[in-house]
Short mmCIF file of C-alpha atoms in Angstrom, two decimals:
data_model
loop_
_atom_site.label_atom_id
_atom_site.label_comp_id
_atom_site.label_asym_id
_atom_site.label_seq_id
_atom_site.Cartn_x
_atom_site.Cartn_y
_atom_site.Cartn_z
CA MET A 27 4.96 -50.84 -27.56
CA ASN A 28 3.16 -52.65 -24.77
CA LEU A 29 0.74 -50.02 -23.40
CA ILE A 30 -1.10 -50.95 -20.22
CA VAL A 31 -4.01 -48.81 -19.01
CA GLU A 32 -4.02 -48.75 -15.21
CA MET A 33 -5.55 -45.69 -13.61
CA LEU A 34 -3.96 -44.47 -10.37
CA THR A 35 -7.26 -43.84 -8.65
CA ASN A 36 -5.62 -43.17 -5.27
CA ASN A 37 -3.38 -40.46 -6.68
CA ARG A 38 -4.19 -36.99 -5.33
CA CYS A 39 -4.06 -35.40 -8.78
CA TYR A 40 -6.29 -38.10 -10.22
CA LYS A 41 -8.94 -37.26 -7.65
CA THR A 42 -9.18 -33.62 -8.66
CA GLU A 43 -12.04 -32.40 -10.82
CA LYS A 44 -9.88 -30.27 -13.12
CA ASN A 45 -9.75 -31.21 -16.79
CA ILE A 46 -8.04 -29.78 -19.86
CA VAL A 47 -8.34 -29.82 -23.61
CA PRO A 48 -4.90 -31.20 -24.56
CA LYS A 49 -2.91 -29.01 -26.92
CA GLY A 50 0.29 -31.05 -26.96
CA ILE A 51 2.50 -33.56 -25.15
CA MET A 52 5.44 -32.95 -22.82
CA LEU A 53 8.19 -35.56 -22.58
CA HIS A 54 9.90 -36.04 -19.22
CA SER A 55 12.37 -38.46 -17.68
CA VAL A 56 12.18 -39.45 -14.04
CA GLY A 57 15.50 -38.05 -12.84
CA CYS A 58 16.57 -41.07 -10.82
CA ALA A 59 18.21 -44.43 -11.48
CA GLN A 60 15.04 -46.49 -11.61
CA PRO A 61 14.18 -48.41 -14.81
CA ASN A 62 11.06 -50.20 -13.55
CA PRO A 63 7.80 -48.33 -14.26
CA ASP A 64 5.99 -50.53 -11.72
CA VAL A 65 7.97 -48.87 -8.93
CA PHE A 66 6.52 -45.50 -9.93
CA LYS A 67 3.07 -46.96 -10.39
CA LYS A 68 3.10 -48.08 -6.76
CA LYS A 69 4.73 -44.91 -5.42
CA TRP A 70 2.46 -42.50 -7.27
CA ASN A 71 -0.81 -44.29 -6.49
CA SER A 72 -1.09 -42.46 -3.20
CA ASN A 73 -3.18 -39.64 -1.80
CA SER A 74 0.02 -38.03 -0.50
CA CYS A 75 1.71 -37.96 -3.91
CA SER A 76 2.23 -34.50 -5.41
CA ILE A 77 3.07 -35.85 -8.88
CA GLY A 78 0.41 -36.44 -11.50
CA VAL A 79 1.53 -37.73 -14.90
CA HIS A 80 -0.61 -39.26 -17.60
CA GLY A 81 1.76 -42.12 -18.32
CA ILE A 82 5.22 -43.61 -18.07
CA ILE A 83 7.55 -45.38 -20.48
CA GLY A 84 9.80 -48.29 -19.59
CA ALA A 85 12.04 -50.50 -21.68
CA ASP A 86 9.53 -53.36 -21.79
CA LYS A 87 6.17 -51.78 -21.06
CA CYS A 88 4.38 -48.47 -20.83
CA TYR A 89 1.45 -47.27 -18.74
CA GLN A 90 -1.39 -44.81 -18.96
CA PHE A 91 -2.12 -43.59 -15.43
CA MET A 92 -4.77 -40.88 -15.90
CA PRO A 93 -7.35 -39.89 -18.51
CA TRP A 94 -5.71 -37.79 -21.19
CA THR A 95 -8.05 -34.89 -20.42
CA LYS A 96 -7.21 -34.83 -16.70
CA ARG A 97 -5.11 -31.82 -15.70
CA GLY A 98 -1.78 -33.23 -14.60
CA TRP A 99 0.85 -32.16 -12.09
CA HIS A 100 3.98 -32.74 -14.15
CA ALA A 101 5.29 -29.42 -15.50
CA GLY A 102 5.30 -26.96 -12.63
CA VAL A 103 5.87 -23.27 -13.43
CA ALA A 104 8.85 -21.21 -14.53
CA TYR A 105 8.04 -18.46 -12.05
CA LYS A 106 5.52 -17.83 -9.28
CA ASN A 107 1.94 -17.66 -10.56
CA GLY A 108 3.20 -18.11 -14.11
CA PRO A 109 1.50 -20.18 -16.84
CA SER A 110 1.95 -23.94 -16.76
CA ALA A 111 1.98 -26.72 -19.32
CA ASN A 112 -0.19 -28.59 -16.82
CA ASP A 113 -3.06 -26.62 -18.32
CA THR A 114 -2.29 -27.57 -21.91
CA HIS A 115 -0.10 -30.67 -22.17
CA ILE A 116 -0.31 -34.37 -21.55
CA GLY A 117 2.70 -35.37 -19.45
CA ILE A 118 4.62 -38.60 -20.12
CA GLU A 119 7.66 -39.76 -18.15
CA MET A 120 10.47 -42.08 -19.25
CA THR A 121 12.32 -44.30 -16.82
CA GLU A 122 16.11 -44.13 -16.52
CA PRO A 123 18.72 -46.90 -16.25
CA SER A 124 19.71 -48.43 -12.93
CA THR A 125 23.34 -48.20 -14.00
CA ILE A 126 23.69 -44.45 -13.48
CA LYS A 127 24.30 -42.53 -10.26
CA TYR A 128 23.24 -38.91 -9.80
CA ILE A 129 25.86 -36.73 -8.15
CA GLY A 130 24.00 -33.41 -8.07
CA GLY A 131 21.27 -31.76 -10.06
CA ALA A 132 21.10 -33.26 -13.56
CA SER A 133 24.70 -34.54 -13.40
CA PHE A 134 25.37 -38.25 -13.09
CA ILE A 135 28.09 -40.84 -13.55
CA ASP A 136 27.59 -43.99 -15.58
CA LEU A 137 28.54 -47.31 -14.02
CA ASN A 138 27.84 -49.38 -17.14
CA PRO A 139 27.56 -47.28 -20.30
CA ASP A 140 26.55 -50.15 -22.58
CA ALA A 141 23.69 -51.25 -20.33
CA SER A 142 22.62 -47.66 -19.78
CA ALA A 143 22.57 -46.89 -23.49
CA ALA A 144 20.55 -50.05 -24.15
CA HIS A 145 17.88 -48.92 -21.69
CA VAL A 146 17.82 -45.40 -23.11
CA ARG A 147 17.45 -46.80 -26.63
CA LYS A 148 14.52 -49.04 -25.73
CA CYS A 149 12.74 -46.22 -23.91
CA TYR A 150 13.29 -43.88 -26.85
CA GLU A 151 11.79 -46.42 -29.24
CA ASN A 152 8.78 -46.88 -26.97
CA ALA A 153 8.46 -43.11 -26.60
CA VAL A 154 8.27 -42.71 -30.39
CA ALA A 155 5.49 -45.30 -30.52
CA TYR A 156 3.64 -43.79 -27.52
CA PHE A 157 3.79 -40.24 -28.86
CA THR A 158 2.79 -41.41 -32.33
CA TYR A 159 -0.30 -42.98 -30.80
CA LEU A 160 -1.19 -39.77 -28.95
CA CYS A 161 -0.51 -37.51 -31.93
CA LEU A 162 -2.80 -39.62 -34.10
CA LYS A 163 -5.45 -39.74 -31.39
CA PHE A 164 -5.52 -35.96 -30.87
CA ASN A 165 -4.49 -34.88 -34.36
CA PHE A 166 -1.35 -33.21 -32.98
CA ASN A 167 1.43 -31.96 -35.21
CA PRO A 168 4.54 -33.54 -33.67
CA MET A 169 6.79 -30.80 -35.04
CA THR A 170 4.98 -28.12 -33.04
CA ASP A 171 2.96 -29.94 -30.37
CA ILE A 172 5.66 -32.09 -28.72
CA ILE A 173 8.06 -30.48 -26.26
CA SER A 174 10.38 -31.65 -23.51
CA HIS A 175 10.37 -30.47 -19.92
CA ALA A 176 13.55 -28.52 -20.68
CA GLU A 177 11.91 -26.86 -23.66
CA GLY A 178 8.87 -26.09 -21.54
CA HIS A 179 11.08 -24.15 -19.15
CA ALA A 180 12.59 -22.21 -22.06
CA LYS A 181 9.03 -21.31 -23.05
CA LYS A 182 8.34 -20.28 -19.43
CA ILE A 183 5.59 -22.87 -18.96
CA ALA A 184 7.52 -25.39 -16.83
CA SER A 185 9.97 -25.59 -13.95
CA ASN A 186 13.73 -25.51 -14.46
CA HIS A 187 14.52 -29.11 -15.39
CA GLY A 188 16.76 -30.44 -18.15
CA ASP A 189 15.00 -33.68 -18.97
CA PRO A 190 15.15 -35.72 -21.01
CA THR A 191 18.02 -34.27 -23.03
CA HIS A 192 20.32 -34.23 -19.97
CA LEU A 193 20.17 -38.03 -20.26
CA TRP A 194 20.37 -38.36 -24.04
CA LYS A 195 23.43 -36.15 -24.45
CA LYS A 196 25.43 -38.59 -22.31
CA TYR A 197 25.16 -41.09 -25.19
CA PRO A 198 26.19 -39.19 -28.33
CA ASN A 199 26.41 -42.39 -30.37
CA LEU A 200 22.64 -42.72 -30.08
CA GLY A 201 22.21 -39.29 -31.63
CA TYR A 202 18.99 -38.47 -29.78
CA THR A 203 17.66 -34.91 -29.75
CA MET A 204 14.21 -33.45 -29.39
CA ASP A 205 14.22 -32.33 -33.02
CA GLY A 206 15.12 -35.86 -34.04
CA PHE A 207 12.46 -37.28 -31.75
CA ARG A 208 9.79 -35.08 -33.31
CA LYS A 209 10.91 -36.14 -36.79
CA ASP A 210 10.79 -39.82 -35.81
CA VAL A 211 7.23 -39.42 -34.55
CA LEU A 212 6.27 -37.63 -37.75
CA GLU A 213 7.79 -40.42 -39.84
CA ALA A 214 5.92 -43.03 -37.83
CA MET A 215 2.66 -41.12 -38.31
CA THR A 216 2.92 -40.41 -42.01
CA GLY A 217 4.83 -43.42 -43.25
CA THR A 218 8.05 -43.34 -45.21
CA GLY A 219 7.59 -46.28 -47.56
CA ASN A 220 10.84 -48.20 -47.83
CA ASN A 221 12.69 -46.05 -45.29
CA PRO A 222 11.92 -47.27 -41.76
CA SER A 223 11.72 -44.78 -38.93
CA THR A 224 14.90 -44.35 -36.90
CA PHE A 225 13.63 -46.33 -33.92
CA ALA A 226 12.83 -49.35 -36.14
CA ARG A 227 15.90 -49.44 -38.37
CA GLU A 228 17.80 -52.09 -36.43
CA ALA A 229 14.76 -54.37 -36.27
CA THR A 230 13.86 -53.95 -39.94
CA ARG A 231 17.45 -54.60 -41.00
CA TRP A 232 17.43 -57.82 -38.97
CA ALA A 233 14.08 -58.88 -40.45
CA ILE A 234 15.45 -58.46 -43.98
CA GLU A 235 18.71 -60.26 -43.22
CA GLU A 236 16.84 -63.18 -41.67
CA GLY A 237 14.45 -63.45 -44.61
CA ILE A 238 11.41 -62.64 -42.47
CA PHE A 239 10.47 -59.70 -44.72
CA ASN A 240 11.16 -60.00 -48.42
CA GLY A 241 9.15 -57.06 -49.70
CA ASP A 242 7.28 -57.30 -52.99
CA GLY A 243 10.24 -58.58 -54.97
CA ASP A 244 11.01 -55.14 -56.40
CA GLY A 245 12.63 -53.76 -53.26
CA ASN A 246 9.47 -52.21 -51.81
CA TYR A 247 8.77 -52.90 -48.13
CA ASP A 248 6.05 -50.36 -47.22
CA TRP A 249 7.17 -50.39 -43.59
CA GLN A 250 4.40 -48.17 -42.26
CA LEU A 251 1.50 -50.07 -43.82
CA PRO A 252 -0.60 -52.40 -41.63
CA LEU A 253 -0.30 -56.18 -41.95
CA THR A 254 -3.06 -58.35 -43.38
CA ARG A 255 -3.76 -61.72 -41.79
CA GLU A 256 -2.24 -63.36 -44.85
CA GLN A 257 0.98 -61.42 -44.41
CA ALA A 258 1.05 -62.21 -40.69
CA ALA A 259 0.69 -65.92 -41.53
CA VAL A 260 3.63 -65.70 -43.96
CA ILE A 261 5.80 -64.00 -41.32
CA LEU A 262 4.97 -66.67 -38.73
CA TYR A 263 5.65 -69.40 -41.30
CA ARG A 264 9.07 -67.95 -42.11
CA LEU A 265 9.94 -67.61 -38.41
CA TYR A 266 8.86 -71.21 -37.86
CA ASN A 267 11.08 -72.49 -40.63
CA ASN A 268 14.05 -70.14 -40.12
CA LYS A 269 14.34 -70.60 -36.38
CA GLY A 270 13.29 -74.23 -36.07
CA VAL A 271 10.32 -73.49 -33.85
CA SER A 272 8.61 -76.65 -32.65
CA GLY A 273 4.99 -77.02 -31.73
#
């Protein structure tokens, strides 16, 4: 995950003096066919903007837009004067593919399913990494402290939106659900030894097939352990030799 910290100091929500003690994280998706997080960075960095999220996830990069303890404007309320996840949750958006077209509410048609699914997959993988980082930072339990916007509405602490599962369910082959997302974050936090987390399985399989990772010789890979400089040097050496990299 490429996380860039760039505070939206011109954003109206950013300028408020209200802070929170975060109790969890709410996952959103933007609800429009725009994959580029920089477009939202520019749009939301305005005194007229009524949206205040703590960060956004794209396929290639992610942003933090506000301090984690700043009260955001991302959840809304389920009913007038009702409680809001704005008072308790960090709000993170995910971008959506350019290859879809909304036709009303949360319904959309897909103009290029393969390209759309590829974008959704990359954002999901980045979301797992982003939420893992936040859960470790705030000592959150991902199984209880991560919710979606749709789940927030069911709990009567958010407005009536269906994101992000309205997007995920369009691609059943990906198998994404909020329960699965929470489990993937938990796996990434706690480590699963030789079983890579769901978001990393394709990459780890490739690394084994290409001889980049050979484990300890007994079939142990310890996927969640950090790399030493020695191990990093071995990986670079193998890439250099396997791929014919020239200086």
